[in-house]
CSV table of C-alpha atoms in Angstrom, one decimal:
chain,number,residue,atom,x,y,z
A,470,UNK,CA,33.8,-64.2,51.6
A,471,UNK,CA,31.8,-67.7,52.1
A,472,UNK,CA,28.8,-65.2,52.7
A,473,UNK,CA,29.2,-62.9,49.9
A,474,UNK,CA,29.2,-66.3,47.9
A,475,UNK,CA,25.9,-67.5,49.5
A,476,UNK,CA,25.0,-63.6,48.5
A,477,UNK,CA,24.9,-63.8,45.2
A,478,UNK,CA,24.1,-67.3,44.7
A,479,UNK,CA,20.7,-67.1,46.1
A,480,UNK,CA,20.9,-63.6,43.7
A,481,UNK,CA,21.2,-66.2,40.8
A,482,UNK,CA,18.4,-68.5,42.2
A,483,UNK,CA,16.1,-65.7,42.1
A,484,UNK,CA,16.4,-64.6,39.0
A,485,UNK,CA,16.6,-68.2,37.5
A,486,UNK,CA,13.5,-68.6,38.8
A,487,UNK,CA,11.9,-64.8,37.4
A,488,UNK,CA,13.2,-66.1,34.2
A,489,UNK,CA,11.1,-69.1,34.5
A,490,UNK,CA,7.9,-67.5,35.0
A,491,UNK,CA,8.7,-65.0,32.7
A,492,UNK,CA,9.4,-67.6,30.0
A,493,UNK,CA,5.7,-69.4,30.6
A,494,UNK,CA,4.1,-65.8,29.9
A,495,UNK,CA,5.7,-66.0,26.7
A,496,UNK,CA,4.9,-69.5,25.8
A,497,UNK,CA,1.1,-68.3,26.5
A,498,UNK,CA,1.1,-64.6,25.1
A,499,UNK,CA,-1.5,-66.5,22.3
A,500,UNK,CA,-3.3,-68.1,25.0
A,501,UNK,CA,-6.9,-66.5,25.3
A,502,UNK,CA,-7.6,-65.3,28.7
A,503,UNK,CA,-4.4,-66.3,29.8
A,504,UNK,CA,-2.6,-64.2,33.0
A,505,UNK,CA,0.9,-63.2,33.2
A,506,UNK,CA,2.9,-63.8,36.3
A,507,UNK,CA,5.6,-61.9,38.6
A,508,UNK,CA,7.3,-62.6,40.5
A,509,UNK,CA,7.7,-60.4,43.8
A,510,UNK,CA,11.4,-61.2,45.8
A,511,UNK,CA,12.5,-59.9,49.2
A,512,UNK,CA,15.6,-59.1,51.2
A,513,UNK,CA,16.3,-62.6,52.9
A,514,UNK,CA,17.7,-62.0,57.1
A,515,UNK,CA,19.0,-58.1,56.7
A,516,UNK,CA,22.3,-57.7,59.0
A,517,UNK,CA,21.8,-54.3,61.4
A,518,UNK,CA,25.6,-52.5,61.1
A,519,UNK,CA,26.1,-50.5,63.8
A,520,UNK,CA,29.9,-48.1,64.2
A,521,UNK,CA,32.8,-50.0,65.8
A,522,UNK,CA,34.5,-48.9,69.0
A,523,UNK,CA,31.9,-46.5,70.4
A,524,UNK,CA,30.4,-49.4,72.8
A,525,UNK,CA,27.6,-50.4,73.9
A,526,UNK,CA,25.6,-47.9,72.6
A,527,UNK,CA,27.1,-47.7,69.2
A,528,UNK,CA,24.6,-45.5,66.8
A,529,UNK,CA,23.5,-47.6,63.9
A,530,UNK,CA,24.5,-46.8,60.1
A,531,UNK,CA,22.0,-48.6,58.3
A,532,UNK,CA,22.2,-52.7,57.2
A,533,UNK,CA,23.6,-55.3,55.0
A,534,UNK,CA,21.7,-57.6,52.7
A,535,UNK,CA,22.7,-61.2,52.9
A,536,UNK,CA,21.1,-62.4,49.9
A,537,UNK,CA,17.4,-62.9,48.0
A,538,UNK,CA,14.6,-64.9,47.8
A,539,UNK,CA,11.3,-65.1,45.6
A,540,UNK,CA,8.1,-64.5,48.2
A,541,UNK,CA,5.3,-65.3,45.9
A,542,UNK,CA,4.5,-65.1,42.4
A,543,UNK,CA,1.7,-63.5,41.7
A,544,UNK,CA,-1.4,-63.2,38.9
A,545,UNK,CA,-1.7,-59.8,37.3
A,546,UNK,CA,-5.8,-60.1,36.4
A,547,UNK,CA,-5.7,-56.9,33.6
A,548,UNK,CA,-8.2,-57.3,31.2
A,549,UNK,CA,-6.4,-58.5,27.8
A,550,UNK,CA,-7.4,-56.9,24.9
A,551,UNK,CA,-10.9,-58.6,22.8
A,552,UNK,CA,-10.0,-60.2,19.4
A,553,UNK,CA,-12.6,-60.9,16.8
A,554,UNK,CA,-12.9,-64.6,15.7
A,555,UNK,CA,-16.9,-64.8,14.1
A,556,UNK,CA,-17.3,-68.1,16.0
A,557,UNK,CA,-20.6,-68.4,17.8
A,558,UNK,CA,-19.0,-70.4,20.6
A,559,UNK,CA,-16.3,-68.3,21.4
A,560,UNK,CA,-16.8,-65.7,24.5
A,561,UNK,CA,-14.6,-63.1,25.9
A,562,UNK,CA,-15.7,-61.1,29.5
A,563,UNK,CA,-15.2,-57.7,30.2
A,564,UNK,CA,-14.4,-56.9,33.1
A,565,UNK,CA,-14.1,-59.0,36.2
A,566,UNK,CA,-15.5,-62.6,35.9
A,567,UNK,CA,-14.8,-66.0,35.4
A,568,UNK,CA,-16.5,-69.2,33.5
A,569,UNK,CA,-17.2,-72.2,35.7
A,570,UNK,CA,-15.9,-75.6,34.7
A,571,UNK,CA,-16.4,-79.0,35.4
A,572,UNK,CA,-13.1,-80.8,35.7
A,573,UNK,CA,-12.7,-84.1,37.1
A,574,UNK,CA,-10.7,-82.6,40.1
A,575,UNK,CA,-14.1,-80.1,40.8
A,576,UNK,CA,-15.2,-77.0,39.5
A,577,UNK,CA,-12.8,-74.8,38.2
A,578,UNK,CA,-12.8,-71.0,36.9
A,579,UNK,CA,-11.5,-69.6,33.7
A,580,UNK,CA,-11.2,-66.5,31.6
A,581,UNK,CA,-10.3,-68.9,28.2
A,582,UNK,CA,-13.5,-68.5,26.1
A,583,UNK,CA,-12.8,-70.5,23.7
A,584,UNK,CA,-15.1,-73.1,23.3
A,585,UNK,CA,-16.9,-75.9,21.3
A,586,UNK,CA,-19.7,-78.7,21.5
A,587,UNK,CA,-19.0,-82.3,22.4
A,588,UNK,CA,-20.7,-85.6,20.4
A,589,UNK,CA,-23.6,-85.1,23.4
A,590,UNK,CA,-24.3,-81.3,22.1
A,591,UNK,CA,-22.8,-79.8,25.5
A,592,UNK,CA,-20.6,-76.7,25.4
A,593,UNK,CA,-17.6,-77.7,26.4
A,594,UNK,CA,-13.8,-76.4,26.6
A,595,UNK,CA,-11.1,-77.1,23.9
A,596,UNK,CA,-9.8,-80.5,26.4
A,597,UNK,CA,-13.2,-81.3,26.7
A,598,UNK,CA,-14.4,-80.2,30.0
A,599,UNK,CA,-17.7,-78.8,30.1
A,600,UNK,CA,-19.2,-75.8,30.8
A,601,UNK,CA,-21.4,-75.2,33.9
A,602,UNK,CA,-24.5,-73.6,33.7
A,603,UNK,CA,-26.3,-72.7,37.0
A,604,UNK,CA,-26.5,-74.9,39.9
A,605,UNK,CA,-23.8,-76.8,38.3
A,606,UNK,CA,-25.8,-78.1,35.3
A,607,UNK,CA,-24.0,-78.7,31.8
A,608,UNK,CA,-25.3,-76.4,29.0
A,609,UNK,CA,-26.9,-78.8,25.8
A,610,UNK,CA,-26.7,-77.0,23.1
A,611,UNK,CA,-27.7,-79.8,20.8
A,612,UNK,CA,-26.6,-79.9,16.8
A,613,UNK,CA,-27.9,-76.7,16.0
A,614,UNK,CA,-28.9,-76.9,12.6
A,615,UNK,CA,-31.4,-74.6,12.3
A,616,UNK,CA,-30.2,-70.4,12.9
A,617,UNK,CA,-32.1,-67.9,14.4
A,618,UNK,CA,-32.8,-64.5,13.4
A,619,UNK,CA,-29.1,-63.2,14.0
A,620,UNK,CA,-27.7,-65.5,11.7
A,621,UNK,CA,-26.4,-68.0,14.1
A,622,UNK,CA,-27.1,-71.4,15.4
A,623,UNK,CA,-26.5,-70.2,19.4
A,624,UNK,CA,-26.8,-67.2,21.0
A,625,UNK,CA,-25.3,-66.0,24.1
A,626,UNK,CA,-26.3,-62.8,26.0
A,627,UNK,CA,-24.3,-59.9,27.8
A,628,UNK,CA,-25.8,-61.5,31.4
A,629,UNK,CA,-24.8,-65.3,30.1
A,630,UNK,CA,-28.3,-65.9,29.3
A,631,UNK,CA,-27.9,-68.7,26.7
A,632,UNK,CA,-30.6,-68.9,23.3
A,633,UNK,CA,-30.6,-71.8,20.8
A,634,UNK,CA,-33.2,-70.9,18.3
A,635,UNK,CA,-34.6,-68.8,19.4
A,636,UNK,CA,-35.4,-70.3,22.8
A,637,UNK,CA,-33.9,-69.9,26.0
A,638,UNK,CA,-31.9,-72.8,27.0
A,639,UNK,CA,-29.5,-72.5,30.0
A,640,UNK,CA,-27.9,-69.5,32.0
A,641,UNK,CA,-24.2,-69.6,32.3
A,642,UNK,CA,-22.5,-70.0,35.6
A,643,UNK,CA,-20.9,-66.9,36.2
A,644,UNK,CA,-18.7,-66.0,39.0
A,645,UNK,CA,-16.5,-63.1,40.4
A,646,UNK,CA,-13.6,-62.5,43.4
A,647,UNK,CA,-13.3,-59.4,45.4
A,648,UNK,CA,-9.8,-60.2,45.2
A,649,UNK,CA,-8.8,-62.9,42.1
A,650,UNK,CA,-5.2,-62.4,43.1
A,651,UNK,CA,-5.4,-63.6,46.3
A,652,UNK,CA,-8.3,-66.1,45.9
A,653,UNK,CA,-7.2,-67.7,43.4
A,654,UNK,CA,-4.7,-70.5,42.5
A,655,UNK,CA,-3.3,-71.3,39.1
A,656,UNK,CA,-4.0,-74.8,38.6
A,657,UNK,CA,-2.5,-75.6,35.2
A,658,UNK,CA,-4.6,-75.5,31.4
A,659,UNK,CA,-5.5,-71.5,32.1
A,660,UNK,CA,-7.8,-73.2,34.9
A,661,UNK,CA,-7.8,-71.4,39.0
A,662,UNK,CA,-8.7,-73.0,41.7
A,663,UNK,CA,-10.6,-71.4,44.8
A,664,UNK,CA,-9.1,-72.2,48.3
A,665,UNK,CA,-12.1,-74.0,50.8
A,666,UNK,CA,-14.3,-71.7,51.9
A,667,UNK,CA,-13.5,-69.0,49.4
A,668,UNK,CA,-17.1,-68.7,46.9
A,669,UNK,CA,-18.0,-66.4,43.9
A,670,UNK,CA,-20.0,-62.9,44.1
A,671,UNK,CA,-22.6,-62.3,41.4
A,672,UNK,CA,-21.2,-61.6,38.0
A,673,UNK,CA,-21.5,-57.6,36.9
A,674,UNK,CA,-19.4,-57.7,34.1
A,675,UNK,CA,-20.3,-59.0,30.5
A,676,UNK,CA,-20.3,-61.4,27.9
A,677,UNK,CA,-19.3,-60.8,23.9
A,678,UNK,CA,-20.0,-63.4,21.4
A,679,UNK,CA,-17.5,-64.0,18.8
A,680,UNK,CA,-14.8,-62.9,20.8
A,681,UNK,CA,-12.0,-64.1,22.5
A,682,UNK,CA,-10.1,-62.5,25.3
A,683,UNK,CA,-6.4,-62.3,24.5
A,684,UNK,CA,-3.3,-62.9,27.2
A,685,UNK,CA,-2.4,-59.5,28.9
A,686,UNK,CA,1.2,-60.5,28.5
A,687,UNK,CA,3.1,-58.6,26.1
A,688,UNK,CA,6.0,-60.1,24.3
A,689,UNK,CA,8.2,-56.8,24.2
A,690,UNK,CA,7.9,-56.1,27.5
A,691,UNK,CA,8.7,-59.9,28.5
A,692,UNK,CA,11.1,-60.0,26.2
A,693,UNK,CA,12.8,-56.9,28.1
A,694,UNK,CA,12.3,-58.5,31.3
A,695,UNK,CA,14.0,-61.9,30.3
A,696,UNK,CA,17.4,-59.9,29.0
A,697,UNK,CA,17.6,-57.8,32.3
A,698,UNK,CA,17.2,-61.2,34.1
A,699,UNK,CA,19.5,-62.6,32.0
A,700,UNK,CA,21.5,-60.0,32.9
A,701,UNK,CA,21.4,-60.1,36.8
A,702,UNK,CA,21.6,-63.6,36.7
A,703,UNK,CA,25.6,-63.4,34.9
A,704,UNK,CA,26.0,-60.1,36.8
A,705,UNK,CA,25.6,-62.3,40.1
A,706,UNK,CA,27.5,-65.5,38.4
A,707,UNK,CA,30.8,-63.3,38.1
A,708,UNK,CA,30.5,-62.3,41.6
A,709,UNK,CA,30.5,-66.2,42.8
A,710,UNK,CA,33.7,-66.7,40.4
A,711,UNK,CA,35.2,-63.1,41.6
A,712,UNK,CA,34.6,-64.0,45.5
A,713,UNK,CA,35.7,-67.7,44.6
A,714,UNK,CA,39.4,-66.4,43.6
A,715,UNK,CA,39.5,-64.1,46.5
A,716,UNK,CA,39.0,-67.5,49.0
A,717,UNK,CA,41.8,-69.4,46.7
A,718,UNK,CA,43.9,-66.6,47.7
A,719,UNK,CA,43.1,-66.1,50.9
A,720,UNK,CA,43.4,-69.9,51.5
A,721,UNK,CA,46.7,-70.6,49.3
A,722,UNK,CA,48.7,-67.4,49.5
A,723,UNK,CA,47.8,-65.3,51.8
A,724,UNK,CA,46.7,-68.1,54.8
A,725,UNK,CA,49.9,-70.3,53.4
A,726,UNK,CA,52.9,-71.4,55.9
A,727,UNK,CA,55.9,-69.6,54.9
Protein backbone atom coordinates (compact mmCIF):
# COMPACT_ATOMS: atom_id res chain seq x y z
CA UNK A 1 0.00 0.00 0.00
CA UNK A 2 3.08 2.58 0.96
CA UNK A 3 4.00 2.03 -2.84
CA UNK A 4 0.72 2.48 -4.43
CA UNK A 5 0.85 5.81 -2.27
CA UNK A 6 4.19 6.85 -3.72
CA UNK A 7 2.25 5.67 -7.06
CA UNK A 8 -0.02 8.14 -7.36
CA UNK A 9 1.71 10.80 -5.63
CA UNK A 10 4.41 11.21 -8.09
CA UNK A 11 0.96 10.85 -10.63
CA UNK A 12 -0.02 14.18 -8.88
CA UNK A 13 3.49 15.76 -9.20
CA UNK A 14 3.33 15.23 -12.76
CA UNK A 15 0.43 16.63 -13.68
CA UNK A 16 0.92 19.67 -11.24
CA UNK A 17 3.64 20.34 -13.03
CA UNK A 18 1.75 19.83 -16.92
CA UNK A 19 -0.61 22.15 -15.49
CA UNK A 20 2.08 24.60 -14.88
CA UNK A 21 3.44 24.78 -18.24
CA UNK A 22 0.20 24.63 -19.64
CA UNK A 23 -0.93 27.57 -17.63
CA UNK A 24 2.28 29.89 -19.02
CA UNK A 25 0.97 28.99 -22.74
CA UNK A 26 -2.04 30.61 -21.77
CA UNK A 27 -0.69 33.57 -20.05
CA UNK A 28 1.26 34.06 -23.54
CA UNK A 29 -1.42 32.94 -26.24
CA UNK A 30 -1.16 37.13 -27.05
CA UNK A 31 2.45 36.93 -27.00
CA UNK A 32 3.84 37.37 -30.72
CA UNK A 33 6.09 34.68 -31.68
CA UNK A 34 5.66 33.06 -28.58
CA UNK A 35 6.09 28.85 -28.36
CA UNK A 36 3.88 26.64 -26.49
CA UNK A 37 5.37 23.96 -24.27
CA UNK A 38 4.66 20.07 -23.42
CA UNK A 39 5.42 18.44 -21.44
CA UNK A 40 6.58 14.69 -22.32
CA UNK A 41 6.40 12.14 -18.84
CA UNK A 42 7.63 8.55 -18.68
CA UNK A 43 7.08 5.36 -16.79
CA UNK A 44 9.53 5.89 -13.67
CA UNK A 45 11.45 2.00 -12.62
CA UNK A 46 8.76 -0.56 -14.37
CA UNK A 47 8.53 -3.76 -11.99
CA UNK A 48 8.82 -7.16 -14.41
CA UNK A 49 5.82 -9.65 -12.92
CA UNK A 50 6.56 -12.89 -13.60
CA UNK A 51 3.77 -16.14 -12.47
CA UNK A 52 4.28 -17.49 -8.93
CA UNK A 53 5.15 -21.09 -8.09
CA UNK A 54 6.38 -22.29 -11.48
CA UNK A 55 10.27 -21.67 -10.32
CA UNK A 56 12.96 -20.57 -11.58
CA UNK A 57 11.97 -20.27 -14.89
CA UNK A 58 8.65 -18.70 -14.29
CA UNK A 59 7.26 -17.20 -17.77
CA UNK A 60 6.71 -13.43 -17.50
CA UNK A 61 3.07 -11.75 -17.75
CA UNK A 62 3.99 -8.41 -18.46
CA UNK A 63 4.94 -5.33 -15.64
CA UNK A 64 3.82 -2.94 -13.15
CA UNK A 65 4.16 0.77 -13.17
CA UNK A 66 5.50 2.29 -9.98
CA UNK A 67 4.77 5.73 -10.67
CA UNK A 68 5.57 8.96 -13.18
CA UNK A 69 7.88 11.50 -13.84
CA UNK A 70 8.14 14.59 -16.33
CA UNK A 71 11.40 13.81 -18.78
CA UNK A 72 11.59 17.15 -20.52
CA UNK A 73 9.41 19.72 -21.58
CA UNK A 74 9.68 20.54 -24.75
CA UNK A 75 9.12 23.70 -27.56
CA UNK A 76 6.64 22.96 -30.21
CA UNK A 77 8.34 25.57 -33.11
CA UNK A 78 4.76 25.62 -35.56
CA UNK A 79 4.59 28.60 -37.26
CA UNK A 80 1.76 30.88 -35.55
CA UNK A 81 -0.52 32.36 -37.59
CA UNK A 82 0.58 36.37 -39.19
CA UNK A 83 -1.61 39.26 -37.88
CA UNK A 84 -1.78 42.58 -39.54
CA UNK A 85 -0.70 45.59 -37.30
CA UNK A 86 0.42 48.52 -40.28
CA UNK A 87 3.44 49.27 -38.10
CA UNK A 88 6.62 49.71 -40.12
CA UNK A 89 8.71 48.17 -37.36
CA UNK A 90 6.86 45.25 -36.68
CA UNK A 91 8.19 41.81 -38.48
CA UNK A 92 6.82 38.40 -38.53
CA UNK A 93 9.09 35.24 -40.32
CA UNK A 94 7.74 32.64 -42.17
CA UNK A 95 8.96 29.78 -41.87
CA UNK A 96 12.07 28.67 -39.93
CA UNK A 97 14.17 31.58 -38.49
CA UNK A 98 15.06 33.61 -35.73
CA UNK A 99 16.01 37.44 -34.98
CA UNK A 100 19.33 37.93 -33.24
CA UNK A 101 19.48 40.09 -30.05
CA UNK A 102 21.85 41.74 -28.00
CA UNK A 103 21.14 41.15 -24.42
CA UNK A 104 23.44 41.85 -21.68
CA UNK A 105 23.81 38.06 -20.99
CA UNK A 106 24.98 37.69 -25.08
CA UNK A 107 23.18 37.21 -28.13
CA UNK A 108 20.01 35.79 -27.97
CA UNK A 109 17.35 34.56 -30.70
CA UNK A 110 13.72 35.34 -31.07
CA UNK A 111 10.61 34.95 -33.19
CA UNK A 112 8.84 38.25 -31.26
CA UNK A 113 8.83 40.86 -34.03
CA UNK A 114 7.71 43.43 -32.43
CA UNK A 115 9.76 46.12 -32.37
CA UNK A 116 10.64 49.95 -32.01
CA UNK A 117 13.51 52.67 -32.10
CA UNK A 118 15.38 53.80 -29.01
CA UNK A 119 16.38 57.79 -28.29
CA UNK A 120 19.82 56.73 -30.34
CA UNK A 121 17.56 55.74 -33.56
CA UNK A 122 18.51 51.89 -33.16
CA UNK A 123 15.84 49.16 -33.67
CA UNK A 124 15.41 47.69 -30.74
CA UNK A 125 13.03 45.22 -28.85
CA UNK A 126 9.91 46.24 -26.70
CA UNK A 127 12.59 45.92 -23.21
CA UNK A 128 14.90 47.68 -25.05
CA UNK A 129 17.48 45.25 -26.29
CA UNK A 130 18.65 45.90 -29.72
CA UNK A 131 18.53 44.34 -32.76
CA UNK A 132 21.66 42.78 -34.39
CA UNK A 133 22.45 43.38 -37.81
CA UNK A 134 25.36 41.33 -39.41
CA UNK A 135 28.47 40.70 -37.72
CA UNK A 136 26.83 41.72 -34.57
CA UNK A 137 26.28 45.44 -35.50
CA UNK A 138 23.12 47.37 -34.14
CA UNK A 139 20.78 48.65 -36.95
CA UNK A 140 20.41 52.82 -36.80
CA UNK A 141 17.55 53.64 -38.20
CA UNK A 142 17.78 57.32 -37.23
CA UNK A 143 14.38 59.63 -36.74
CA UNK A 144 13.02 58.87 -39.94
CA UNK A 145 11.16 61.80 -40.91
CA UNK A 146 11.22 61.73 -44.32
CA UNK A 147 9.11 58.43 -46.20
CA UNK A 148 10.08 56.81 -49.13
CA UNK A 149 8.18 55.86 -52.12
CA UNK A 150 6.01 53.09 -50.18
CA UNK A 151 4.72 55.32 -47.91
CA UNK A 152 6.86 54.52 -45.01
CA UNK A 153 9.77 55.94 -43.04
CA UNK A 154 11.72 52.26 -43.01
CA UNK A 155 11.68 49.48 -45.05
CA UNK A 156 12.50 45.96 -44.52
CA UNK A 157 12.93 43.28 -47.24
CA UNK A 158 11.87 39.52 -47.58
CA UNK A 159 15.92 38.63 -47.13
CA UNK A 160 16.23 41.22 -44.07
CA UNK A 161 17.82 43.65 -46.23
CA UNK A 162 17.02 46.87 -44.27
CA UNK A 163 16.09 50.58 -46.49
CA UNK A 164 15.60 53.96 -44.83
CA UNK A 165 14.79 56.35 -47.54
CA UNK A 166 15.36 54.90 -49.82
CA UNK A 167 18.94 53.79 -49.08
CA UNK A 168 20.18 50.74 -47.91
CA UNK A 169 21.21 50.85 -44.39
CA UNK A 170 21.96 47.47 -42.55
CA UNK A 171 21.11 43.67 -43.19
CA UNK A 172 19.42 41.95 -40.43
CA UNK A 173 21.11 39.12 -38.63
CA UNK A 174 19.23 36.19 -39.49
CA UNK A 175 19.71 32.81 -38.18
CA UNK A 176 18.14 29.18 -38.44
CA UNK A 177 18.49 25.53 -36.47
CA UNK A 178 18.36 22.26 -38.13
CA UNK A 179 16.74 21.32 -35.06
CA UNK A 180 15.25 24.52 -32.80
CA UNK A 181 13.81 21.95 -30.39
CA UNK A 182 16.79 20.51 -29.41
CA UNK A 183 19.10 23.52 -29.84
CA UNK A 184 17.52 25.66 -28.21
CA UNK A 185 16.79 26.87 -24.55
CA UNK A 186 14.04 29.01 -23.43
CA UNK A 187 15.60 31.66 -21.59
CA UNK A 188 12.74 33.85 -20.34
CA UNK A 189 11.13 37.33 -22.29
CA UNK A 190 10.30 34.96 -25.58
CA UNK A 191 14.26 35.03 -25.80
CA UNK A 192 16.35 31.14 -26.65
CA UNK A 193 19.52 30.60 -25.86
CA UNK A 194 22.00 28.41 -28.04
CA UNK A 195 24.02 25.73 -26.01
CA UNK A 196 28.26 26.39 -26.74
CA UNK A 197 29.13 25.24 -29.83
CA UNK A 198 25.70 25.05 -31.27
CA UNK A 199 25.72 28.22 -34.35
CA UNK A 200 22.99 29.38 -36.90
CA UNK A 201 22.60 28.02 -40.69
CA UNK A 202 21.76 30.75 -43.34
CA UNK A 203 18.29 32.11 -43.12
CA UNK A 204 15.84 30.68 -46.16
CA UNK A 205 12.75 31.76 -44.87
CA UNK A 206 11.26 35.34 -45.02
CA UNK A 207 10.48 38.57 -43.69
CA UNK A 208 6.85 40.54 -43.74
CA UNK A 209 6.63 44.03 -42.72
CA UNK A 210 3.72 45.09 -40.81
CA UNK A 211 3.18 41.90 -39.37
CA UNK A 212 3.53 40.19 -36.31
CA UNK A 213 3.73 36.51 -35.73
CA UNK A 214 1.09 35.28 -33.28
CA UNK A 215 1.65 32.44 -30.37
CA UNK A 216 0.81 28.89 -31.82
CA UNK A 217 -0.91 28.17 -28.54
CA UNK A 218 -4.43 27.90 -28.72
CA UNK A 219 -6.63 28.80 -25.81
CA UNK A 220 -9.35 25.94 -26.40
CA UNK A 221 -7.13 23.41 -26.81
CA UNK A 222 -5.11 24.51 -23.50
CA UNK A 223 -8.00 25.17 -21.91
CA UNK A 224 -8.95 21.30 -22.61
CA UNK A 225 -5.71 20.22 -21.59
CA UNK A 226 -5.75 22.16 -18.08
CA UNK A 227 -9.38 20.40 -17.17
CA UNK A 228 -8.09 16.76 -18.12
CA UNK A 229 -5.05 17.69 -15.95
CA UNK A 230 -7.14 18.91 -13.48
CA UNK A 231 -8.73 15.97 -13.78
CA UNK A 232 -5.87 13.37 -13.29
CA UNK A 233 -4.38 15.33 -10.85
CA UNK A 234 -7.91 14.74 -8.17
CA UNK A 235 -8.27 11.33 -9.99
CA UNK A 236 -4.72 10.53 -8.39
CA UNK A 237 -5.47 12.66 -5.08
CA UNK A 238 -8.42 10.15 -4.20
CA UNK A 239 -6.23 7.33 -4.78
CA UNK A 240 -3.62 8.72 -1.98
CA UNK A 241 -6.79 9.28 0.42
CA UNK A 242 -8.31 5.70 -0.72
CA UNK A 243 -4.82 3.82 -0.21
CA UNK A 244 -4.36 6.07 3.02
CA UNK A 245 -7.62 4.38 4.74
CA UNK A 246 -6.65 0.93 3.56
CA UNK A 247 -3.04 1.46 5.73
CA UNK A 248 -5.28 2.86 8.81
CA UNK A 249 -6.98 -0.33 8.56
CA UNK A 250 -4.50 -2.53 7.97
CA UNK A 251 -2.53 -0.81 10.87
CA UNK A 252 -5.52 -0.35 13.45
CA UNK A 253 -7.88 -3.18 12.77
CA UNK A 254 -6.69 -5.66 10.90
CA UNK A 255 -2.76 -5.61 12.37
CA UNK A 256 -4.40 -4.75 15.97
CA UNK A 257 -3.69 -7.18 19.18
CA UNK A 258 -6.78 -8.86 20.03
Amino acid sequence: MIRGIYTAASGMIVESLRNDVIANNLANVDTAGYKKDVTISKDFASLLLRRINDGKDAPEIGSMGVGALVDKVATIHTDGALKLTGNELDLAISGNGFFSIETPNGVRYSRNGSFTRNAQGELVTQTGNRVLGTNNTPIILGAGNAANANGVKALFTKDGRVYVDNLEVAQLQMVEFADPQRQLDKEGYNLYKAPDGVTGQAFTGQITQGVLETSNANVVTEMVNMIAGQRAYETNAKVVQSQDELLDKAVNDVGAVS
